[in-house]
Amino acid sequence: MTAFWTEPDFDDHEMVHFVRDRESGLTAIIAVHSSHLGPGAGGTRFWHYPNPKDGLRDALRLSRGMSYKNAMAGLPMGGGKAVILADEARTKTPELLAAFGDAVEGLNGRYVTAEDVGISEADMVAVSQRTSHVSGLPVSGQGSAGGDPGPFTSYGIYLGIKAAVQHRLGTDSMAGVRVALQGTGSVGGGVARLLAKDGAKLTLADINKDSVTALAQELGAEVVDPQAIMTTPCDVFSPNALGAILNEESIAKLDTQIVAGGANNQLARSAHGQVLFERGILYAPDYVINAGGIISVATEYLARREGRTGSVDEVNALIEQIPGRLERIWQASEQGATSPDVVADRMAQELIGRG
Ligand code: NAD
């Protein structure tokens, strides 16, 4: 593996920690991009990388993303990410998770972990046997922070969509507003339910035909083929499935005024934010609008450090700041003729002392 500081994604990361435990077979990279605002927080990805350099790249890129996301969520947390380099069979043993927990504990709280792709709540419970620097643990009681972050992410996106509709269409009512949702899983399904209650006119698409049909029946929504959702005429296109869906070709075909959804890394390349801006489509930067989940996870962790249980009310109060943050981004974007994703990145860089 080449030195991390020669990697194109190395961005003055404060720490890149390489972990190897022969007995359990653990190989992992823990990256902390910035701890300017607090401990580097971000999930652990468990993935098989045929080329381990891609694991290093993910750790660097995703930890920087968490610095920006946590800063823009108003959290006293920096950005970090761990990647466990799984073998081809994706062998995950209690010993491997214990060794990973020991590695996190050894960093004395500089890095706080949680679930990410390939890591379940049960895995985090196992890791928490070895370190207290863990979040995303099962919810401890009615009204307590923690548990599945999906519904919190959905709530933030719902509020962000309403803010975008207010900003672009000049109305605070969702009645009759046409929203096309790509992906109706944990996040997209939650957004659809909240919008349906407000009388929005929904068009849904998901590769899981049974679940999308059932949801459409429940909500009185239309269903279109996944291939057709990005060209469906609508007021709001809400991507809640895959990343990298916004490129020159797809943006040219969008028939919407607003793009606002929860999928991570929606822009295929950063230049595509400018392409959306030039087409006059209002874009809600993904890591700002989809921060509800990390707000829940962080609130759970920070409250536990204070010896108490965080509450859903605390989490919701922080999520309710997302619309104001988006509004400030859109205003600065319009004043400076700069796309909202670039404005958000600059704001995040200021917040982490790298402006
Ligand atoms: P999920 O797996 O529950 O839902 C994803 C849905 O997208 C599934 O129903 C899947 O069938 C569907 N899908 C996949 N490919 C599709 C396609 N080509 N067209 C239409 N539908 C397709 O995942 P989720 O937790 O809802 O996350 C959705 C997105 O939001 C992901 O990009 C995730 O990284 C991001 N996100 C999630 C959270 C969270 O709290 N869960 C937080 C921040 C960001």
Tab-separated table of C-alpha atoms and ligand atoms in Angstrom:
chain	number	residue	atom	x	y	z
A	1	MET	CA	0.000	0.000	0.000
A	2	THR	CA	1.409	3.419	-0.903
A	3	ALA	CA	1.867	6.107	1.729
A	4	PHE	CA	-1.463	7.729	2.496
A	5	TRP	CA	-0.120	11.266	2.073
A	6	THR	CA	0.488	10.611	-1.630
A	7	GLU	CA	-3.166	9.609	-2.128
A	8	PRO	CA	-5.253	12.125	-4.115
A	9	ASP	CA	-7.939	11.928	-1.404
A	10	PHE	CA	-5.545	12.809	1.405
A	11	ASP	CA	-6.699	16.206	2.659
A	12	ASP	CA	-4.529	16.942	5.683
A	13	HIS	CA	-6.205	14.128	7.596
A	14	GLU	CA	-5.163	14.356	11.228
A	15	MET	CA	-4.787	10.629	11.671
A	16	VAL	CA	-4.788	7.527	9.496
A	17	HIS	CA	-4.490	4.505	11.740
A	18	PHE	CA	-3.695	1.107	10.257
A	19	VAL	CA	-4.786	-1.857	12.374
A	20	ARG	CA	-3.678	-5.457	11.974
A	21	ASP	CA	-4.504	-8.261	14.390
A	22	ARG	CA	-3.055	-11.580	13.222
A	23	GLU	CA	-5.059	-13.774	15.574
A	24	SER	CA	-8.508	-12.571	14.561
A	25	GLY	CA	-7.498	-11.705	11.004
A	26	LEU	CA	-8.585	-8.072	11.436
A	27	THR	CA	-7.212	-5.574	8.949
A	28	ALA	CA	-8.702	-2.105	9.279
A	29	ILE	CA	-8.066	1.554	8.557
A	30	ILE	CA	-9.381	4.224	10.910
A	31	ALA	CA	-9.177	7.755	9.509
A	32	VAL	CA	-9.855	10.970	11.389
A	33	HIS	CA	-10.028	13.906	8.998
A	34	SER	CA	-10.703	16.674	11.513
A	35	SER	CA	-11.268	16.844	15.254
A	36	HIS	CA	-11.626	20.640	15.249
A	37	LEU	CA	-15.223	20.447	16.517
A	38	GLY	CA	-14.960	17.238	18.558
A	39	PRO	CA	-14.037	13.562	18.265
A	40	GLY	CA	-13.926	12.170	14.722
A	41	ALA	CA	-17.305	10.473	14.321
A	42	GLY	CA	-18.460	8.225	11.500
A	43	GLY	CA	-19.479	4.633	10.870
A	44	THR	CA	-17.478	1.508	10.187
A	45	ARG	CA	-17.707	-0.016	6.732
A	46	PHE	CA	-17.164	-3.778	6.408
A	47	TRP	CA	-16.324	-4.498	2.803
A	48	HIS	CA	-14.189	-6.710	0.598
A	49	TYR	CA	-11.879	-4.591	-1.558
A	50	PRO	CA	-10.061	-6.648	-4.228
A	51	ASN	CA	-7.527	-3.795	-4.190
A	52	PRO	CA	-6.901	-2.601	-0.586
A	53	LYS	CA	-5.999	0.860	-1.935
A	54	ASP	CA	-9.720	1.326	-2.588
A	55	GLY	CA	-10.346	0.726	1.125
A	56	LEU	CA	-7.838	3.431	2.012
A	57	ARG	CA	-9.466	5.769	-0.506
A	58	ASP	CA	-12.915	5.102	1.041
A	59	ALA	CA	-11.582	5.765	4.556
A	60	LEU	CA	-10.025	9.080	3.452
A	61	ARG	CA	-12.966	10.261	1.333
A	62	LEU	CA	-15.695	9.194	3.757
A	63	SER	CA	-13.964	10.635	6.849
A	64	ARG	CA	-13.644	14.022	5.122
A	65	GLY	CA	-17.317	13.762	4.181
A	66	MET	CA	-18.172	13.177	7.841
A	67	SER	CA	-16.217	16.311	8.871
A	68	TYR	CA	-18.395	18.375	6.541
A	69	LYS	CA	-21.622	16.586	7.453
A	70	ASN	CA	-21.156	16.778	11.229
A	71	ALA	CA	-20.101	20.434	11.037
A	72	MET	CA	-23.128	21.399	8.938
A	73	ALA	CA	-25.401	19.428	11.279
A	74	GLY	CA	-24.277	21.741	14.090
A	75	LEU	CA	-22.781	18.820	16.022
A	76	PRO	CA	-19.771	19.066	18.354
A	77	MET	CA	-18.177	16.198	16.428
A	78	GLY	CA	-15.354	15.967	13.928
A	79	GLY	CA	-15.144	13.610	10.969
A	80	GLY	CA	-13.907	10.041	11.031
A	81	LYS	CA	-14.542	6.722	9.346
A	82	ALA	CA	-13.316	3.166	9.720
A	83	VAL	CA	-13.011	0.556	7.024
A	84	ILE	CA	-12.582	-3.116	7.886
A	85	LEU	CA	-10.957	-4.872	4.936
A	86	ALA	CA	-13.036	-8.056	4.783
A	87	ASP	CA	-11.791	-11.215	3.102
A	88	GLU	CA	-13.538	-12.457	-0.024
A	89	ALA	CA	-15.963	-14.586	2.016
A	90	ARG	CA	-16.682	-11.553	4.239
A	91	THR	CA	-15.830	-13.583	7.351
A	92	LYS	CA	-17.025	-11.672	10.401
A	93	THR	CA	-16.276	-13.348	13.735
A	94	PRO	CA	-16.793	-12.236	17.354
A	95	GLU	CA	-12.991	-12.206	17.691
A	96	LEU	CA	-12.637	-9.848	14.735
A	97	LEU	CA	-15.257	-7.444	16.134
A	98	ALA	CA	-13.608	-7.617	19.570
A	99	ALA	CA	-10.215	-6.782	18.052
A	100	PHE	CA	-11.801	-3.874	16.217
A	101	GLY	CA	-13.380	-2.663	19.490
A	102	ASP	CA	-9.944	-2.826	21.151
A	103	ALA	CA	-8.461	-0.760	18.318
A	104	VAL	CA	-11.158	1.917	18.733
A	105	GLU	CA	-10.670	1.905	22.506
A	106	GLY	CA	-6.914	2.325	21.997
A	107	LEU	CA	-7.599	5.699	20.358
A	108	ASN	CA	-9.079	6.991	23.643
A	109	GLY	CA	-12.120	8.635	22.084
A	110	ARG	CA	-10.392	10.378	19.172
A	111	TYR	CA	-12.679	8.267	16.960
A	112	VAL	CA	-16.326	7.332	17.655
A	113	THR	CA	-17.780	4.518	15.595
A	114	ALA	CA	-21.281	3.446	14.460
A	115	GLU	CA	-22.909	1.270	11.780
A	116	ASP	CA	-22.237	1.658	8.074
A	117	VAL	CA	-22.472	-0.646	5.067
A	118	GLY	CA	-21.917	-4.261	6.162
A	119	ILE	CA	-22.160	-3.545	9.909
A	120	SER	CA	-25.357	-4.198	11.860
A	121	GLU	CA	-26.700	-2.945	15.169
A	122	ALA	CA	-25.798	-6.360	16.644
A	123	ASP	CA	-22.201	-5.916	15.440
A	124	MET	CA	-22.054	-2.536	17.198
A	125	VAL	CA	-23.348	-4.134	20.393
A	126	ALA	CA	-20.435	-6.615	20.122
A	127	VAL	CA	-17.956	-3.770	19.544
A	128	SER	CA	-19.419	-1.918	22.551
A	129	GLN	CA	-18.272	-4.781	24.800
A	130	ARG	CA	-14.695	-3.528	24.200
A	131	THR	CA	-15.083	0.229	23.862
A	132	SER	CA	-17.461	2.944	24.991
A	133	HIS	CA	-16.713	5.040	21.897
A	134	VAL	CA	-19.643	3.554	20.025
A	135	SER	CA	-23.009	4.833	18.942
A	136	GLY	CA	-25.999	3.453	17.050
A	137	LEU	CA	-26.852	1.033	19.859
A	138	PRO	CA	-30.398	-0.288	20.377
A	139	VAL	CA	-32.873	2.237	21.725
A	140	SER	CA	-33.060	2.054	25.534
A	141	GLY	CA	-36.681	3.119	26.092
A	142	GLN	CA	-39.754	4.950	24.789
A	143	GLY	CA	-38.834	8.481	23.650
A	144	SER	CA	-35.067	7.787	23.908
A	145	ALA	CA	-32.542	8.831	21.268
A	146	GLY	CA	-30.856	6.040	19.345
A	147	GLY	CA	-31.920	3.005	17.382
A	148	ASP	CA	-32.621	3.002	13.638
A	149	PRO	CA	-31.523	6.368	12.215
A	150	GLY	CA	-33.757	5.958	9.112
A	151	PRO	CA	-36.886	7.705	10.477
A	152	PHE	CA	-34.792	10.661	11.699
A	153	THR	CA	-33.155	10.952	8.291
A	154	SER	CA	-36.624	10.891	6.679
A	155	TYR	CA	-37.882	13.649	8.993
A	156	GLY	CA	-34.972	15.955	8.075
A	157	ILE	CA	-35.501	15.331	4.355
A	158	TYR	CA	-39.223	15.998	4.672
A	159	LEU	CA	-38.496	19.341	6.370
A	160	GLY	CA	-35.824	20.111	3.758
A	161	ILE	CA	-38.259	19.433	0.901
A	162	LYS	CA	-40.800	21.767	2.507
A	163	ALA	CA	-38.108	24.462	2.822
A	164	ALA	CA	-37.175	24.022	-0.845
A	165	VAL	CA	-40.828	24.269	-1.907
A	166	GLN	CA	-41.196	27.431	0.160
A	167	HIS	CA	-38.015	28.884	-1.343
A	168	ARG	CA	-38.684	27.997	-4.970
A	169	LEU	CA	-42.479	27.759	-5.270
A	170	GLY	CA	-43.310	30.318	-2.579
A	171	THR	CA	-45.785	28.156	-0.700
A	172	ASP	CA	-45.739	26.529	2.733
A	173	SER	CA	-48.413	24.024	1.719
A	174	MET	CA	-47.469	20.688	0.198
A	175	ALA	CA	-51.027	20.063	-1.000
A	176	GLY	CA	-50.901	19.157	-4.682
A	177	VAL	CA	-47.088	19.577	-4.913
A	178	ARG	CA	-45.800	16.818	-7.227
A	179	VAL	CA	-42.931	14.827	-5.705
A	180	ALA	CA	-41.165	11.990	-7.554
A	181	LEU	CA	-39.334	9.649	-5.174
A	182	GLN	CA	-36.549	7.342	-6.330
A	183	GLY	CA	-36.214	4.588	-3.730
A	184	THR	CA	-38.839	3.846	-1.107
A	185	GLY	CA	-36.773	1.922	1.447
A	186	SER	CA	-36.126	3.006	5.018
A	187	VAL	CA	-35.507	6.681	4.168
A	188	GLY	CA	-37.591	7.190	0.999
A	189	GLY	CA	-40.580	5.293	2.418
A	190	GLY	CA	-40.563	7.516	5.514
A	191	VAL	CA	-40.362	10.678	3.400
A	192	ALA	CA	-43.268	9.460	1.245
A	193	ARG	CA	-45.480	8.828	4.292
A	194	LEU	CA	-44.789	12.279	5.758
A	195	LEU	CA	-45.443	14.017	2.423
A	196	ALA	CA	-48.632	12.033	1.800
A	197	LYS	CA	-50.059	13.277	5.106
A	198	ASP	CA	-49.576	16.849	3.807
A	199	GLY	CA	-51.447	16.084	0.575
A	200	ALA	CA	-48.449	15.972	-1.791
A	201	LYS	CA	-49.036	14.196	-5.113
A	202	LEU	CA	-46.538	11.329	-5.105
A	203	THR	CA	-44.932	9.273	-7.860
A	204	LEU	CA	-42.836	6.389	-6.537
A	205	ALA	CA	-40.213	4.095	-8.076
A	206	ASP	CA	-38.251	1.251	-6.548
A	207	ILE	CA	-36.611	-1.872	-7.955
A	208	ASN	CA	-38.516	-3.806	-5.269
A	209	LYS	CA	-41.880	-3.956	-7.073
A	210	ASP	CA	-43.852	-5.592	-4.259
A	211	SER	CA	-42.911	-3.099	-1.577
A	212	VAL	CA	-43.381	-0.030	-3.797
A	213	THR	CA	-46.794	-1.266	-4.978
A	214	ALA	CA	-47.925	-1.852	-1.383
A	215	LEU	CA	-46.716	1.605	-0.318
A	216	ALA	CA	-48.410	3.272	-3.303
A	217	GLN	CA	-51.695	1.592	-2.403
A	218	GLU	CA	-51.364	2.690	1.223
A	219	LEU	CA	-50.659	6.309	0.232
A	220	GLY	CA	-52.753	6.630	-2.923
A	221	ALA	CA	-49.577	7.288	-4.953
A	222	GLU	CA	-48.637	6.446	-8.539
A	223	VAL	CA	-45.838	4.007	-9.392
A	224	VAL	CA	-43.525	4.307	-12.381
A	225	ASP	CA	-40.733	2.106	-13.649
A	226	PRO	CA	-37.341	2.876	-11.999
A	227	GLN	CA	-36.030	3.823	-15.479
A	228	ALA	CA	-38.697	6.546	-15.761
A	229	ILE	CA	-38.531	8.266	-12.374
A	230	MET	CA	-35.820	10.786	-13.275
A	231	THR	CA	-37.786	12.059	-16.290
A	232	THR	CA	-41.175	12.164	-14.525
A	233	PRO	CA	-42.606	15.702	-14.640
A	234	CYS	CA	-42.687	16.940	-11.027
A	235	ASP	CA	-41.972	19.895	-8.753
A	236	VAL	CA	-39.518	17.967	-6.552
A	237	PHE	CA	-37.318	15.029	-7.512
A	238	SER	CA	-36.231	13.207	-4.347
A	239	PRO	CA	-33.395	10.679	-4.756
A	240	ASN	CA	-33.378	8.179	-1.875
A	241	ALA	CA	-31.673	5.145	-3.366
A	242	LEU	CA	-28.304	5.352	-5.080
A	243	GLY	CA	-25.452	7.845	-5.239
A	244	ALA	CA	-23.869	9.339	-8.391
A	245	ILE	CA	-27.205	9.629	-10.216
A	246	LEU	CA	-26.812	13.277	-11.237
A	247	ASN	CA	-24.638	13.605	-14.329
A	248	GLU	CA	-24.782	15.726	-17.534
A	249	GLU	CA	-27.142	13.306	-19.246
A	250	SER	CA	-29.564	12.743	-16.353
A	251	ILE	CA	-29.637	16.426	-15.351
A	252	ALA	CA	-30.517	17.429	-18.927
A	253	LYS	CA	-33.560	15.133	-18.775
A	254	LEU	CA	-34.863	16.159	-15.333
A	255	ASP	CA	-38.316	17.772	-15.467
A	256	THR	CA	-38.298	19.333	-12.002
A	257	GLN	CA	-37.601	22.594	-10.199
A	258	ILE	CA	-36.042	21.040	-7.110
A	259	VAL	CA	-33.740	18.105	-6.272
A	260	ALA	CA	-33.931	17.237	-2.572
A	261	GLY	CA	-33.404	13.748	-1.197
A	262	GLY	CA	-31.397	11.591	1.150
A	263	ALA	CA	-29.102	9.479	-1.044
A	264	ASN	CA	-25.427	10.036	-0.270
A	265	ASN	CA	-23.121	11.530	-2.920
A	266	GLN	CA	-25.852	12.312	-5.454
A	267	LEU	CA	-23.579	14.339	-7.738
A	268	ALA	CA	-21.576	12.010	-10.005
A	269	ARG	CA	-18.828	14.648	-9.931
A	270	SER	CA	-18.645	17.898	-7.996
A	271	ALA	CA	-18.992	19.890	-11.258
A	272	HIS	CA	-22.542	18.568	-11.622
A	273	GLY	CA	-23.738	20.908	-8.869
A	274	GLN	CA	-22.959	23.772	-11.250
A	275	VAL	CA	-24.809	21.992	-14.090
A	276	LEU	CA	-27.949	21.823	-11.913
A	277	PHE	CA	-27.500	25.471	-10.934
A	278	GLU	CA	-27.198	26.562	-14.569
A	279	ARG	CA	-30.404	24.653	-15.412
A	280	GLY	CA	-32.149	26.652	-12.672
A	281	ILE	CA	-32.865	23.577	-10.540
A	282	LEU	CA	-32.702	24.214	-6.785
A	283	TYR	CA	-30.451	21.607	-5.162
A	284	ALA	CA	-30.430	20.672	-1.471
A	285	PRO	CA	-26.842	19.490	-0.762
A	286	ASP	CA	-27.172	15.829	0.214
A	287	TYR	CA	-25.063	15.825	3.358
A	288	VAL	CA	-26.964	18.817	4.744
A	289	ILE	CA	-30.501	17.537	4.117
A	290	ASN	CA	-29.779	13.910	5.122
A	291	ALA	CA	-28.127	14.680	8.490
A	292	GLY	CA	-31.089	13.541	10.642
A	293	GLY	CA	-29.601	10.077	11.167
A	294	ILE	CA	-26.185	11.315	12.308
A	295	ILE	CA	-27.910	13.860	14.559
A	296	SER	CA	-29.733	10.982	16.265
A	297	VAL	CA	-26.598	8.852	16.535
A	298	ALA	CA	-24.506	11.750	17.905
A	299	THR	CA	-27.170	12.824	20.408
A	300	GLU	CA	-27.361	9.265	21.739
A	301	TYR	CA	-23.557	9.149	22.159
A	302	LEU	CA	-23.099	12.611	23.656
A	303	ALA	CA	-25.904	12.093	26.190
A	304	ARG	CA	-24.431	8.724	27.227
A	305	ARG	CA	-21.053	10.436	27.823
A	306	GLU	CA	-22.899	12.760	30.210
A	307	GLY	CA	-24.372	9.757	32.012
A	308	ARG	CA	-27.917	10.281	30.747
A	309	THR	CA	-30.207	9.065	28.005
A	310	GLY	CA	-30.781	11.449	25.082
A	311	SER	CA	-34.370	12.092	24.037
A	312	VAL	CA	-36.191	12.065	20.717
A	313	ASP	CA	-37.259	15.654	21.456
A	314	GLU	CA	-33.601	16.737	21.616
A	315	VAL	CA	-32.917	14.972	18.323
A	316	ASN	CA	-35.947	16.517	16.614
A	317	ALA	CA	-35.045	20.012	17.837
A	318	LEU	CA	-31.666	19.676	16.085
A	319	ILE	CA	-33.219	18.203	12.937
A	320	GLU	CA	-35.608	21.151	12.810
A	321	GLN	CA	-32.570	23.389	12.196
A	322	ILE	CA	-31.953	21.742	8.805
A	323	PRO	CA	-34.433	23.968	6.868
A	324	GLY	CA	-32.814	27.190	8.175
A	325	ARG	CA	-29.379	25.914	7.229
A	326	LEU	CA	-30.579	25.068	3.706
A	327	GLU	CA	-32.171	28.494	3.354
A	328	ARG	CA	-28.873	30.184	4.269
A	329	ILE	CA	-27.078	28.041	1.668
A	330	TRP	CA	-29.591	28.904	-1.067
A	331	GLN	CA	-29.468	32.601	-0.280
A	332	ALA	CA	-25.648	32.648	-0.371
A	333	SER	CA	-25.762	30.603	-3.572
A	334	GLU	CA	-28.048	33.103	-5.299
A	335	GLN	CA	-26.140	36.127	-4.006
A	336	GLY	CA	-22.770	34.733	-5.076
A	337	ALA	CA	-23.938	32.962	-8.275
A	338	THR	CA	-22.328	29.797	-6.895
A	339	SER	CA	-23.960	26.378	-6.766
A	340	PRO	CA	-25.370	25.333	-3.353
A	341	ASP	CA	-23.040	22.315	-3.014
A	342	VAL	CA	-19.996	24.591	-3.344
A	343	VAL	CA	-21.504	27.059	-0.838
A	344	ALA	CA	-22.146	24.195	1.619
A	345	ASP	CA	-18.572	22.892	1.261
A	346	ARG	CA	-17.194	26.372	1.943
A	347	MET	CA	-19.411	26.804	5.002
A	348	ALA	CA	-18.298	23.402	6.299
A	349	GLN	CA	-14.624	24.246	5.701
A	350	GLU	CA	-15.057	27.495	7.668
A	351	LEU	CA	-16.677	25.585	10.538
A	352	ILE	CA	-13.802	23.105	10.760
A	353	GLY	CA	-11.230	25.899	10.684
A	354	ARG	CA	-10.050	25.218	7.135
A	355	GLY	CA	-11.778	28.080	5.334
B	1	NAD	P1	-32.677	1.114	1.965
B	1	NAD	O1	-31.835	-0.013	1.494
B	1	NAD	O2	-33.646	0.905	3.077
B	1	NAD	O3	-33.530	1.703	0.741
B	1	NAD	C1	-33.009	1.887	-0.536
B	1	NAD	C2	-34.136	1.587	-1.519
B	1	NAD	O4	-33.698	1.936	-2.834
B	1	NAD	C3	-34.502	0.103	-1.551
B	1	NAD	O5	-35.905	-0.042	-1.380
B	1	NAD	C4	-34.028	-0.356	-2.941
B	1	NAD	O6	-34.852	-1.399	-3.471
B	1	NAD	C5	-34.158	0.930	-3.722
B	1	NAD	N1	-33.369	0.995	-4.941
B	1	NAD	C6	-32.136	0.485	-5.198
B	1	NAD	N2	-31.774	0.754	-6.468
B	1	NAD	C7	-32.785	1.453	-7.021
B	1	NAD	C8	-32.988	2.034	-8.301
B	1	NAD	N3	-32.095	1.906	-9.286
B	1	NAD	N4	-34.147	2.689	-8.531
B	1	NAD	C9	-35.089	2.800	-7.570
B	1	NAD	N5	-34.945	2.266	-6.333
B	1	NAD	C10	-33.799	1.606	-6.063
B	1	NAD	O7	-31.635	2.296	2.286
B	1	NAD	P2	-31.930	3.634	3.094
B	1	NAD	O8	-31.446	3.480	4.471
B	1	NAD	O9	-33.331	4.063	2.812
B	1	NAD	O10	-30.921	4.648	2.378
B	1	NAD	C11	-31.232	5.250	1.131
B	1	NAD	C12	-30.125	6.242	0.758
B	1	NAD	O11	-30.029	7.230	1.792
B	1	NAD	C13	-28.729	5.639	0.629
B	1	NAD	O12	-28.038	6.348	-0.368
B	1	NAD	C14	-28.107	5.919	1.995
B	1	NAD	O13	-26.695	5.976	1.911
B	1	NAD	C15	-28.697	7.279	2.287
B	1	NAD	N6	-28.731	7.637	3.709
B	1	NAD	C16	-29.385	6.855	4.597
B	1	NAD	C17	-29.437	7.227	5.940
B	1	NAD	C18	-30.194	6.414	6.957
B	1	NAD	O14	-30.389	6.899	8.084
B	1	NAD	N7	-30.660	5.224	6.640
B	1	NAD	C19	-28.781	8.400	6.366
B	1	NAD	C20	-28.133	9.203	5.428
B	1	NAD	C21	-28.116	8.801	4.102
